[in-house]
Coordinates of C-alpha atoms in Angstrom, one line a residue:
M1 CA -10.8 -5.2 28.3
R2 CA -7.8 -3.2 27.3
L3 CA -4.5 -2.6 29.1
R4 CA -5.3 1.1 29.2
A5 CA -8.3 0.4 31.5
L6 CA -6.0 -1.5 33.9
L7 CA -3.6 1.4 34.1
D8 CA -6.4 3.8 34.7
T9 CA -7.6 1.8 37.7
D10 CA -5.8 3.3 40.7
A11 CA -6.7 0.5 43.1
L12 CA -4.5 -1.9 41.1
G13 CA -1.3 0.0 41.8
L14 CA 0.2 -0.5 38.3
R15 CA 3.0 1.8 37.0
L16 CA 3.9 1.7 33.3
L17 CA 7.6 1.0 32.6
G18 CA 7.4 0.6 28.8
G19 CA 5.0 0.0 25.9
E20 CA 3.0 3.2 25.7
D21 CA 2.1 2.5 22.1
E22 CA 0.6 -0.9 22.9
L23 CA -2.0 0.0 25.5
D24 CA -4.9 -0.8 23.2
R25 CA -4.1 -4.5 23.4
A26 CA -7.0 -6.6 24.7
V27 CA -6.6 -8.6 27.9
R28 CA -8.5 -11.9 27.8
G29 CA -7.2 -13.5 31.0
V30 CA -4.6 -13.4 33.8
M31 CA -1.9 -15.7 35.0
T32 CA 0.5 -15.6 37.9
T33 CA 3.8 -17.5 37.4
D34 CA 7.4 -17.7 38.5
L35 CA 8.3 -20.5 36.1
R36 CA 11.3 -19.9 33.9
D37 CA 9.1 -21.2 30.9
P38 CA 5.4 -20.7 31.5
S39 CA 4.5 -20.9 27.8
R40 CA 2.8 -24.3 28.0
Y41 CA 0.2 -22.7 30.2
L42 CA -0.5 -19.6 28.0
S43 CA -3.0 -19.4 25.2
G44 CA -2.5 -15.7 24.3
G45 CA -4.0 -12.4 25.5
E46 CA -3.1 -12.9 29.2
L47 CA -1.7 -10.4 31.6
V48 CA 1.2 -12.3 33.2
L49 CA 1.9 -11.5 36.8
T50 CA 5.3 -12.5 38.2
G51 CA 7.3 -12.0 41.4
L52 CA 10.6 -12.5 39.5
A53 CA 11.6 -15.6 41.4
W54 CA 12.6 -17.1 38.0
R55 CA 15.3 -14.5 37.6
R56 CA 18.8 -15.4 38.9
D57 CA 20.8 -12.9 36.9
A58 CA 20.4 -10.3 34.1
A59 CA 20.8 -12.9 31.4
D60 CA 17.5 -14.6 32.3
S61 CA 15.3 -11.7 31.3
E62 CA 15.8 -11.9 27.5
P63 CA 14.7 -15.6 27.1
F64 CA 11.8 -15.2 29.5
V65 CA 10.4 -12.2 27.6
R66 CA 11.0 -13.9 24.3
L67 CA 8.8 -16.9 25.5
L68 CA 6.0 -14.6 26.5
V69 CA 6.0 -12.8 23.2
Q70 CA 5.9 -16.0 21.3
A71 CA 2.9 -17.0 23.4
Q72 CA 1.3 -13.6 22.4
V73 CA 0.5 -12.5 25.9
A74 CA -0.9 -9.0 26.3
A75 CA 1.5 -7.7 28.9
L76 CA 3.9 -8.5 31.8
A77 CA 3.4 -7.1 35.3
A78 CA 6.3 -7.5 37.7
G79 CA 5.9 -7.2 41.5
E80 CA 8.2 -4.9 43.6
A81 CA 7.7 -6.8 46.9
E82 CA 10.8 -9.0 46.6
L83 CA 13.4 -7.1 44.6
G84 CA 12.2 -3.6 45.0
D85 CA 12.6 -1.8 41.6
V86 CA 12.0 -3.9 38.5
P87 CA 15.5 -4.8 37.1
E88 CA 16.7 -2.7 34.2
D89 CA 17.5 -5.8 32.1
L90 CA 13.9 -6.8 32.2
V91 CA 12.8 -3.3 31.1
V92 CA 15.2 -3.4 28.2
A93 CA 14.1 -6.9 27.1
C94 CA 10.5 -5.9 27.1
A95 CA 11.2 -2.7 25.1
R96 CA 13.2 -4.7 22.6
H97 CA 10.2 -7.1 22.0
R98 CA 7.5 -4.4 22.3
L99 CA 5.9 -6.1 25.3
P100 CA 4.1 -3.7 27.7
L101 CA 5.7 -3.9 31.2
F102 CA 4.0 -2.8 34.4
A103 CA 5.5 -2.5 37.9
V104 CA 3.1 -3.6 40.7
H105 CA 3.4 -1.7 43.9
E106 CA 4.4 -3.8 46.9
S107 CA 1.2 -2.9 48.7
V108 CA -1.0 -4.5 46.0
A109 CA -1.5 -8.3 46.1
F110 CA -1.5 -10.2 42.8
A111 CA -4.9 -11.7 43.9
T112 CA -6.4 -8.2 43.7
I113 CA -5.3 -7.7 40.1
T114 CA -6.4 -11.3 39.2
E115 CA -9.9 -10.8 40.7
H116 CA -10.4 -7.5 38.9
V117 CA -9.3 -8.9 35.5
V118 CA -11.4 -12.0 35.8
R119 CA -14.5 -10.1 36.9
Q120 CA -14.2 -7.7 34.0
V121 CA -13.5 -10.3 31.3
S122 CA -16.2 -12.7 32.7
G123 CA -18.8 -10.0 32.8
E124 CA -18.2 -9.1 29.1
R125 CA -18.4 -12.8 28.1
A126 CA -21.5 -13.5 30.1
G127 CA -23.3 -10.6 28.5
D128 CA -22.4 -11.5 25.0
L129 CA -22.1 -15.3 24.9
A130 CA -25.6 -16.5 24.2
A131 CA -26.5 -13.7 21.8
V132 CA -23.3 -14.0 19.8
V133 CA -23.5 -17.7 19.5
D134 CA -27.0 -17.4 18.1
R135 CA -26.0 -14.7 15.6
H136 CA -23.0 -16.6 14.5
R137 CA -25.2 -19.6 13.7
R138 CA -27.6 -17.4 11.8
M139 CA -24.9 -15.8 9.7
M140 CA -23.2 -19.1 8.9
T141 CA -26.5 -20.7 7.8
S142 CA -28.2 -17.8 6.0
G143 CA -25.1 -16.2 4.6
P144 CA -24.8 -15.0 1.0
A145 CA -25.7 -17.9 -1.3
G146 CA -25.0 -15.8 -4.3
G147 CA -26.4 -12.7 -2.6
G148 CA -23.1 -11.0 -2.3
P149 CA -21.3 -9.6 0.8
D150 CA -24.1 -7.1 1.4
V151 CA -26.3 -9.8 3.0
V152 CA -23.8 -10.5 5.7
L153 CA -23.2 -6.8 6.3
D154 CA -26.9 -6.2 6.7
L155 CA -27.0 -9.0 9.3
L156 CA -24.2 -7.3 11.2
G157 CA -26.1 -4.1 11.2
S158 CA -29.4 -5.5 12.3
D159 CA -28.2 -8.0 14.9
L160 CA -25.1 -6.4 16.4
D161 CA -25.7 -2.8 15.4
L162 CA -22.3 -2.7 13.6
R163 CA -21.7 -0.7 10.5
A164 CA -19.2 -2.5 8.2
W165 CA -17.9 -2.2 4.7
V166 CA -15.8 -4.4 2.4
L167 CA -13.0 -2.5 0.7
S168 CA -10.4 -3.5 -1.9
P169 CA -6.7 -2.9 -1.3
T170 CA -6.9 0.2 -3.4
G171 CA -9.7 1.6 -1.2
R172 CA -12.6 0.9 -3.6
L173 CA -15.9 0.2 -1.9
I174 CA -17.0 -3.3 -2.8
A175 CA -19.9 -3.7 -0.4
G176 CA -21.7 -1.9 2.3
P177 CA -24.9 -2.3 4.4
K178 CA -27.9 -1.1 2.5
T179 CA -29.7 0.1 5.7
A180 CA -26.7 2.0 7.3
G181 CA -27.3 5.4 5.8
P182 CA -24.6 7.2 3.7
G183 CA -21.6 5.1 2.7
L184 CA -18.0 5.8 3.4
P185 CA -16.5 8.8 1.6
A186 CA -13.8 7.9 -1.0
E187 CA -11.1 9.6 1.0
V188 CA -11.9 7.7 4.1
C189 CA -11.9 4.4 2.1
A190 CA -8.4 5.2 0.7
Q191 CA -7.1 6.1 4.2
L192 CA -8.5 2.9 5.7
A193 CA -6.9 0.8 2.9
A194 CA -3.6 2.5 3.4
E195 CA -3.6 2.0 7.2
H196 CA -4.6 -1.7 6.7
L197 CA -1.8 -2.4 4.2
A198 CA 0.8 -0.6 6.4
A199 CA -0.3 -2.7 9.4
V200 CA -0.2 -6.0 7.5
R201 CA 3.3 -5.2 6.1
T202 CA 4.7 -4.5 9.6
G203 CA 3.3 -7.9 10.8
R204 CA 0.9 -6.5 13.4
P205 CA -1.8 -9.0 14.3
G206 CA -5.3 -8.0 13.3
P207 CA -7.8 -6.5 13.8
H208 CA -6.1 -3.2 13.2
R209 CA -7.5 -0.2 15.0
V210 CA -7.6 3.1 13.1
L211 CA -8.9 6.5 14.1
V212 CA -10.2 8.6 11.2
G213 CA -11.6 12.0 12.1
Q214 CA -13.9 11.3 15.1
A215 CA -14.6 7.7 14.2
T216 CA -12.7 4.5 15.2
Y217 CA -12.5 1.6 12.8
S218 CA -11.3 -2.0 13.2
L219 CA -9.9 -3.5 10.1
F220 CA -10.1 -7.3 9.5
P221 CA -8.2 -9.0 6.6
I222 CA -10.3 -11.1 4.2
R223 CA -8.1 -13.8 2.9
S224 CA -8.8 -15.3 -0.5
G225 CA -9.1 -19.0 -0.6
G226 CA -11.2 -19.0 2.5
R227 CA -8.2 -18.7 4.8
A228 CA -9.0 -17.4 8.3
P229 CA -7.9 -13.9 9.1
Q230 CA -4.8 -13.3 11.2
T231 CA -5.7 -12.6 14.8
A232 CA -3.8 -12.6 18.1
Q233 CA -4.8 -16.3 18.4
T234 CA -4.2 -17.4 14.8
P235 CA -1.1 -15.6 13.4
R236 CA -0.1 -16.3 9.9
A237 CA 3.0 -18.5 9.7
G238 CA 5.3 -19.6 7.0
R239 CA 3.8 -17.4 4.3
D240 CA 5.3 -14.3 2.7
V241 CA 2.9 -11.4 3.4
R242 CA 3.7 -9.9 0.0
E243 CA 1.9 -12.7 -1.8
S244 CA -1.5 -11.3 -0.8
V245 CA -1.1 -7.9 0.8
L246 CA -1.8 -6.1 -2.4
S247 CA -4.8 -8.2 -3.4
D248 CA -6.7 -9.2 -0.3
W249 CA -9.9 -7.4 0.6
L250 CA -10.6 -6.0 4.0
L251 CA -13.6 -5.6 6.3
A252 CA -13.8 -2.2 7.9
V253 CA -16.0 -2.1 11.0
E254 CA -16.9 1.2 12.6
A255 CA -16.2 0.1 16.2
D256 CA -13.2 -0.5 18.5
A257 CA -12.5 -4.2 18.6
G258 CA -9.7 -3.8 21.1
D259 CA -11.8 -4.7 24.1
W260 CA -14.1 -7.3 22.4
A261 CA -14.6 -10.7 23.9
D262 CA -13.3 -13.8 22.0
E263 CA -16.9 -14.8 21.0
R264 CA -17.4 -11.5 19.2
L265 CA -14.0 -11.7 17.5
D266 CA -14.9 -15.2 16.4
L267 CA -18.1 -13.9 14.9
L268 CA -16.2 -11.4 12.8
Q269 CA -13.8 -14.0 11.7
G270 CA -16.8 -16.1 10.5
V271 CA -18.0 -13.0 8.6
T272 CA -14.7 -12.6 6.8
Q273 CA -14.7 -16.3 5.9
L274 CA -18.2 -15.9 4.3
I275 CA -17.0 -12.9 2.3
A276 CA -13.9 -14.8 1.3
V277 CA -16.2 -17.5 -0.2
E278 CA -17.9 -14.8 -2.3
R279 CA -14.4 -13.5 -3.3
D280 CA -13.4 -17.0 -4.4
R281 CA -16.5 -17.3 -6.6
R282 CA -15.6 -14.0 -8.3
D283 CA -12.0 -15.2 -8.8
A284 CA -13.2 -18.5 -10.3
A285 CA -15.2 -16.5 -12.8
R286 CA -12.1 -14.7 -13.9
T287 CA -10.5 -17.9 -15.2
V288 CA -12.0 -17.6 -18.6
R289 CA -11.0 -14.0 -19.0
R290 CA -7.5 -14.7 -17.9
R291 CA -7.2 -17.5 -20.4
L292 CA -8.4 -15.3 -23.2
A293 CA -5.9 -12.6 -22.3
Q294 CA -3.1 -15.2 -22.1
E295 CA -3.9 -16.6 -25.5
V296 CA -4.0 -13.1 -27.1
L297 CA -0.8 -12.1 -25.4
E298 CA 1.0 -15.3 -26.6
L299 CA -0.2 -14.7 -30.2
V300 CA 1.0 -11.1 -30.2
Q301 CA 4.4 -11.9 -28.7
T302 CA 5.1 -14.7 -31.1
G303 CA 4.2 -12.6 -34.1
A304 CA 1.1 -14.4 -35.2
A305 CA -0.8 -13.2 -38.3
P306 CA -3.2 -10.3 -37.6
A307 CA -6.1 -12.4 -38.9
E308 CA -5.4 -15.1 -36.2
I309 CA -5.2 -12.4 -33.5
A310 CA -8.4 -10.7 -34.9
A311 CA -10.2 -14.1 -34.7
R312 CA -9.2 -14.5 -31.0
L313 CA -10.3 -10.9 -30.3
R314 CA -13.7 -11.6 -31.8
V315 CA -14.1 -14.5 -29.3
A316 CA -13.0 -12.3 -26.4
A317 CA -15.3 -9.4 -27.2
P318 CA -18.7 -10.9 -26.3
V319 CA -17.2 -12.4 -23.1
L320 CA -15.9 -9.0 -21.9
L321 CA -18.6 -6.8 -23.3
P322 CA -21.8 -8.9 -23.7
G323 CA -24.3 -7.5 -26.1
L324 CA -21.9 -5.2 -27.8
G325 CA -22.4 -6.9 -31.2
A326 CA -19.1 -5.8 -32.7
A327 CA -15.4 -6.0 -31.8
P328 CA -14.5 -3.0 -29.7
H329 CA -11.4 -0.9 -29.7
W330 CA -8.6 -2.1 -27.4
Q331 CA -6.2 -0.6 -25.0
V332 CA -3.2 -2.3 -23.3
V333 CA -2.0 -1.6 -19.8
V334 CA 1.2 -3.1 -18.4
A335 CA 2.0 -3.4 -14.7
R336 CA 5.1 -4.6 -12.9
V337 CA 5.6 -5.2 -9.2
E338 CA 9.3 -5.4 -8.1
W339 CA 10.6 -6.3 -4.7
E340 CA 14.1 -5.1 -3.7
D341 CA 15.2 -8.5 -2.3
G342 CA 13.6 -10.5 -5.1
G343 CA 12.8 -14.1 -4.2
L344 CA 9.0 -13.8 -4.9
E345 CA 7.2 -14.4 -8.1
A346 CA 5.6 -11.0 -8.8
G347 CA 3.6 -11.8 -11.9
P348 CA 0.5 -13.2 -10.2
V349 CA 0.6 -10.4 -7.6
A350 CA 0.7 -7.8 -10.5
Q351 CA -2.1 -9.7 -12.3
S352 CA -4.6 -9.6 -9.4
L353 CA -3.6 -6.1 -8.5
L354 CA -4.1 -4.8 -12.1
E355 CA -7.5 -6.4 -12.3
E356 CA -8.5 -4.3 -9.3
I357 CA -6.8 -1.1 -10.4
L358 CA -8.5 -1.0 -13.7
V359 CA -12.0 -1.0 -12.2
D360 CA -13.7 2.4 -12.2
P361 CA -13.1 3.7 -8.6
L362 CA -16.7 5.0 -8.5
A363 CA -18.0 1.5 -9.3
T364 CA -19.2 -0.5 -6.3
G365 CA -19.7 -4.2 -5.9
P366 CA -17.4 -7.2 -6.6
E367 CA -18.2 -7.7 -10.3
P368 CA -17.1 -4.6 -12.3
S369 CA -13.8 -6.3 -13.1
D370 CA -15.7 -8.9 -15.3
R371 CA -14.9 -6.8 -18.3
I372 CA -11.1 -6.8 -17.8
A373 CA -8.8 -9.6 -19.0
V374 CA -5.3 -9.7 -17.5
A375 CA -2.5 -12.1 -18.3
H376 CA 0.9 -12.3 -16.7
T377 CA 4.3 -13.3 -18.0
G378 CA 7.3 -13.4 -15.6
D379 CA 7.0 -10.4 -13.2
E380 CA 4.8 -8.4 -15.6
A381 CA 1.0 -8.3 -16.0
V382 CA -0.7 -7.3 -19.2
A383 CA -4.3 -6.1 -19.3
L384 CA -6.5 -6.1 -22.4
V385 CA -9.1 -3.4 -21.9
P386 CA -12.1 -3.3 -24.3
L387 CA -13.4 0.2 -25.1
P388 CA -17.0 0.3 -26.6
A389 CA -16.2 3.6 -28.3
V390 CA -13.2 5.9 -28.8
S391 CA -14.1 9.5 -29.2
S392 CA -10.5 10.9 -29.4
E393 CA -10.4 10.7 -33.1
H394 CA -13.6 12.7 -33.5
D395 CA -13.7 15.4 -30.8
G396 CA -10.1 15.5 -29.5
S397 CA -11.1 14.3 -26.0
E398 CA -9.4 11.5 -24.1
S399 CA -11.2 8.3 -23.5
G400 CA -10.4 4.9 -22.0
V401 CA -7.7 4.4 -19.4
L402 CA -5.6 7.4 -18.4
A403 CA -2.3 7.0 -16.6
D404 CA -2.8 10.1 -14.4
A405 CA -6.3 8.9 -13.3
L406 CA -4.9 5.5 -12.4
L407 CA -2.1 7.1 -10.3
T408 CA -4.5 9.4 -8.4
T409 CA -6.8 6.5 -7.5
V410 CA -4.3 4.0 -6.1
R411 CA -1.1 5.9 -5.1
E412 CA -2.0 6.5 -1.4
P413 CA -3.1 3.0 -0.3
L414 CA -0.7 1.0 -2.5
S415 CA 2.3 3.1 -1.4
S416 CA 1.6 2.0 2.1
G417 CA 1.4 -1.7 1.0
L418 CA 4.7 -1.4 -0.9
D419 CA 6.6 0.7 1.6
G420 CA 10.0 -0.5 2.5
D421 CA 10.9 -2.9 -0.4
G422 CA 8.4 -2.8 -3.2
R423 CA 7.5 -0.7 -6.3
L424 CA 4.6 -0.7 -8.7
T425 CA 5.0 0.8 -12.2
L426 CA 2.3 1.1 -14.8
G427 CA 2.3 1.9 -18.5
V428 CA -0.7 2.7 -20.7
S429 CA -1.0 2.5 -24.4
A430 CA -3.2 4.5 -26.8
A431 CA -6.4 2.8 -28.1
V432 CA -6.0 0.7 -31.2
H433 CA -8.8 -0.2 -33.6
S434 CA -7.6 -3.5 -35.1
A435 CA -5.5 -6.6 -34.4
E436 CA -2.7 -5.1 -36.5
G437 CA -2.2 -2.4 -33.9
L438 CA -2.2 -4.6 -30.8
R439 CA 1.5 -5.5 -31.0
G440 CA 2.4 -1.8 -31.2
A441 CA 0.1 -1.0 -28.3
L442 CA 1.8 -3.7 -26.2
E443 CA 5.3 -2.3 -26.9
E444 CA 4.0 1.2 -26.3
A445 CA 2.6 0.3 -22.9
R446 CA 5.8 -1.5 -22.0
H447 CA 7.9 1.5 -23.0
A448 CA 5.6 3.8 -21.0
R449 CA 6.1 1.6 -18.0
R450 CA 9.9 1.9 -18.3
V451 CA 9.5 5.6 -18.4
A452 CA 7.4 5.4 -15.2
A453 CA 10.1 3.1 -13.6
A454 CA 12.7 5.8 -14.1
R455 CA 10.8 8.1 -11.8
P456 CA 11.0 8.3 -8.0
G457 CA 8.3 6.9 -5.8
R458 CA 6.7 3.6 -4.8
V459 CA 3.8 3.9 -7.3
C460 CA 4.4 5.5 -10.7
A461 CA 2.5 5.5 -14.1
A462 CA 3.1 6.9 -17.6
G463 CA 0.8 7.1 -20.6
H464 CA 1.3 7.0 -24.3
Q465 CA 1.1 10.9 -24.5
E466 CA 4.5 11.1 -22.8
L467 CA 6.2 9.0 -25.4
A468 CA 6.3 11.9 -27.9
S469 CA 8.4 14.1 -25.7
H470 CA 12.1 14.4 -25.0
V471 CA 11.4 13.1 -21.5
L472 CA 11.1 9.7 -23.1
L473 CA 14.8 9.7 -23.9
L474 CA 16.3 11.1 -20.7
P475 CA 15.6 8.2 -18.3
F476 CA 17.4 5.8 -20.5
V477 CA 20.6 7.7 -20.9
P478 CA 23.3 5.8 -19.0
D479 CA 24.5 7.6 -15.8
D480 CA 28.1 7.9 -17.1
V481 CA 27.0 9.5 -20.3
R482 CA 24.8 11.9 -18.4
R483 CA 27.7 12.9 -16.1
A484 CA 30.1 13.4 -19.0
F485 CA 27.6 15.4 -21.1
T486 CA 26.5 17.7 -18.3
A487 CA 30.1 18.2 -17.1
R488 CA 31.4 19.4 -20.5
L489 CA 28.7 22.0 -20.8
L490 CA 27.9 23.1 -17.3
D491 CA 31.0 22.6 -15.2
P492 CA 32.8 25.7 -16.7
L493 CA 29.7 27.8 -15.8
R494 CA 29.5 26.3 -12.3
D495 CA 33.2 27.0 -11.6
Y496 CA 32.8 30.6 -12.8
D497 CA 29.7 31.1 -10.6
R498 CA 31.5 29.7 -7.6
R499 CA 34.5 32.0 -8.1
H500 CA 32.6 35.2 -9.1
R501 CA 29.1 34.8 -7.9
A502 CA 28.0 35.6 -11.4
E503 CA 24.8 33.4 -11.5
L504 CA 25.4 32.2 -15.1
I505 CA 23.5 29.0 -14.5
P506 CA 20.3 30.7 -13.4
T507 CA 20.7 33.2 -16.3
L508 CA 21.0 30.3 -18.8
E509 CA 17.9 28.6 -17.4
A510 CA 15.9 31.8 -17.6
F511 CA 17.1 32.6 -21.1
L512 CA 16.1 29.1 -22.4
D513 CA 12.8 29.2 -20.5
C514 CA 12.0 32.6 -22.2
D515 CA 12.7 31.0 -25.6
G516 CA 15.7 33.3 -26.1
S517 CA 13.7 36.5 -25.7
W518 CA 16.1 39.2 -24.4
T519 CA 13.3 41.5 -23.2
R520 CA 11.3 38.8 -21.3
C521 CA 14.4 37.3 -19.8
A522 CA 15.8 40.6 -18.6
S523 CA 12.5 41.5 -17.1
R524 CA 12.2 38.1 -15.3
L525 CA 15.7 38.5 -13.8
H526 CA 15.3 42.2 -13.1
L527 CA 18.4 43.0 -15.2
H528 CA 19.2 45.6 -17.8
V529 CA 19.2 44.0 -21.3
N530 CA 22.9 45.0 -21.6
T531 CA 23.8 43.1 -18.4
L532 CA 21.9 40.1 -19.7
R533 CA 23.8 40.3 -23.0
Y534 CA 27.1 40.4 -21.1
R535 CA 26.2 37.3 -19.1
V536 CA 25.1 35.4 -22.2
G537 CA 28.3 36.4 -23.9
R538 CA 30.3 35.1 -21.0
I539 CA 28.4 31.7 -21.2
E540 CA 29.2 31.4 -24.9
Q541 CA 32.8 32.3 -24.3
L542 CA 33.3 29.7 -21.5
T543 CA 31.5 26.9 -23.3
S544 CA 32.5 27.7 -27.0
R545 CA 28.8 27.5 -27.8
D546 CA 26.4 29.9 -29.6
L547 CA 23.1 30.5 -28.0
S548 CA 21.6 31.8 -31.2
R549 CA 21.9 28.3 -32.7
L550 CA 19.1 25.9 -32.1
E551 CA 21.5 22.9 -31.7
D552 CA 23.4 24.6 -28.9
K553 CA 20.2 25.7 -27.2
L554 CA 18.9 22.2 -27.3
D555 CA 22.2 20.8 -25.8
F556 CA 22.1 23.3 -22.9
F557 CA 18.4 22.5 -22.4
L558 CA 19.1 18.7 -22.1
A559 CA 22.2 19.2 -19.9
L560 CA 20.1 21.2 -17.5
R561 CA 17.4 18.6 -17.5
M562 CA 19.8 15.7 -16.9
S563 CA 21.7 17.5 -14.1

């Protein structure tokens, strides 16, 4: 049962003093205590009832509440029979630690609350226990021996009437029940992934409850390596969440797990472990592709002969594109994950994340990444993407990986996973047709990533198309050079505008945007052409520049861009 249900039961005489945002916590037991340290008797999920006999003065509240939070109790209920109103120091301590606090009216006995909670929790467990144990055994024994996560999800649907899906951290649908009707829309998948990543980053214990439209979903982490998911009973300890938050899959169940019994939660934990085994099999199959990518990357970076690189690519081609029969074209994608406080090796994180990002978002199943080889060096990951055909030379259309498409696919969920102290930047090269072009493609992708890194936002990408524009140069101009350049050209105009309200800066911007056309610029600014000529003349006088000269126009254009 949930705390909200207790509060809604008038006969219990509970009054909420703090913790409105935590009322969906599950209550799995009840304990009455006046010990200063009751933690040895707590297992997590209890509603703790106390008459406050442990409290001698205001300094006692903080350590008592801290012990309850460490024991992961659901809430604290303090009786008003002895002291009257609940002390303010206890209210403040519970608010600081986000522990829900109730006041129990003096007319209500703790035995009444205890009897109600025990009856509710025992009733749920008695109804579920035998069936859940049997289903748990079936799933653990007939789980997916190579059949993929769909087998387990079908069992969830047939045995427990639960619709569930496996999602990647980018919101891609990896698996879903085959008999559950239409799958999840892409926008719902992206929102669920974003909510999950945000919850994991803030350290909230799973499962995470999310309301999307009219449906409630419970989100369970799927830890690679077969690690059990984090729950209220088994919190993760001693491990930096950033090591896996951007790569772990998640199980989305269309149900509210907040009031589930322990047995049902244990069943879902077993499901996530089964799916994690399938994930580990997939990751093991990546070893060969990663090794190929690492070998090619080392050859390119050490300046190996094109013939040697070409030979290695011929080995890689049939592994990545079986049955192709000839070496494909190649594209390079570079990714970098950066944490503001450092202290965590980001290369492996970027590697596993890039392997997922480069999968077609419309592709379902755990295996589409088999055709992507990703290496990592330092904090950077480098992907070698094979392209069976490149049509851009023949019909002018774009093919292969596009930076904008990558950004659209992953920006929403990954921004939530990085929020606070992380950034992901991506750079995409043009396609190359031979080993000779691979080194240039790598440098091109790295340069594009640096352009992306100069932009604001948690997730940014840039493609090779942008490297032929002036925007390539601007992010790399040192700040002091920017300030000096723009000050020399624009400060005299700004000062004049401030003193005379002359709008010389807007006039200059419009004049350049109209390619120096007097008629179009005057029309845009709703000015007579003679007035426009006067303003332009004043700009030239104040700056000693000539706006009829291409060089001076370009200087003004860059100054406005850099300002």
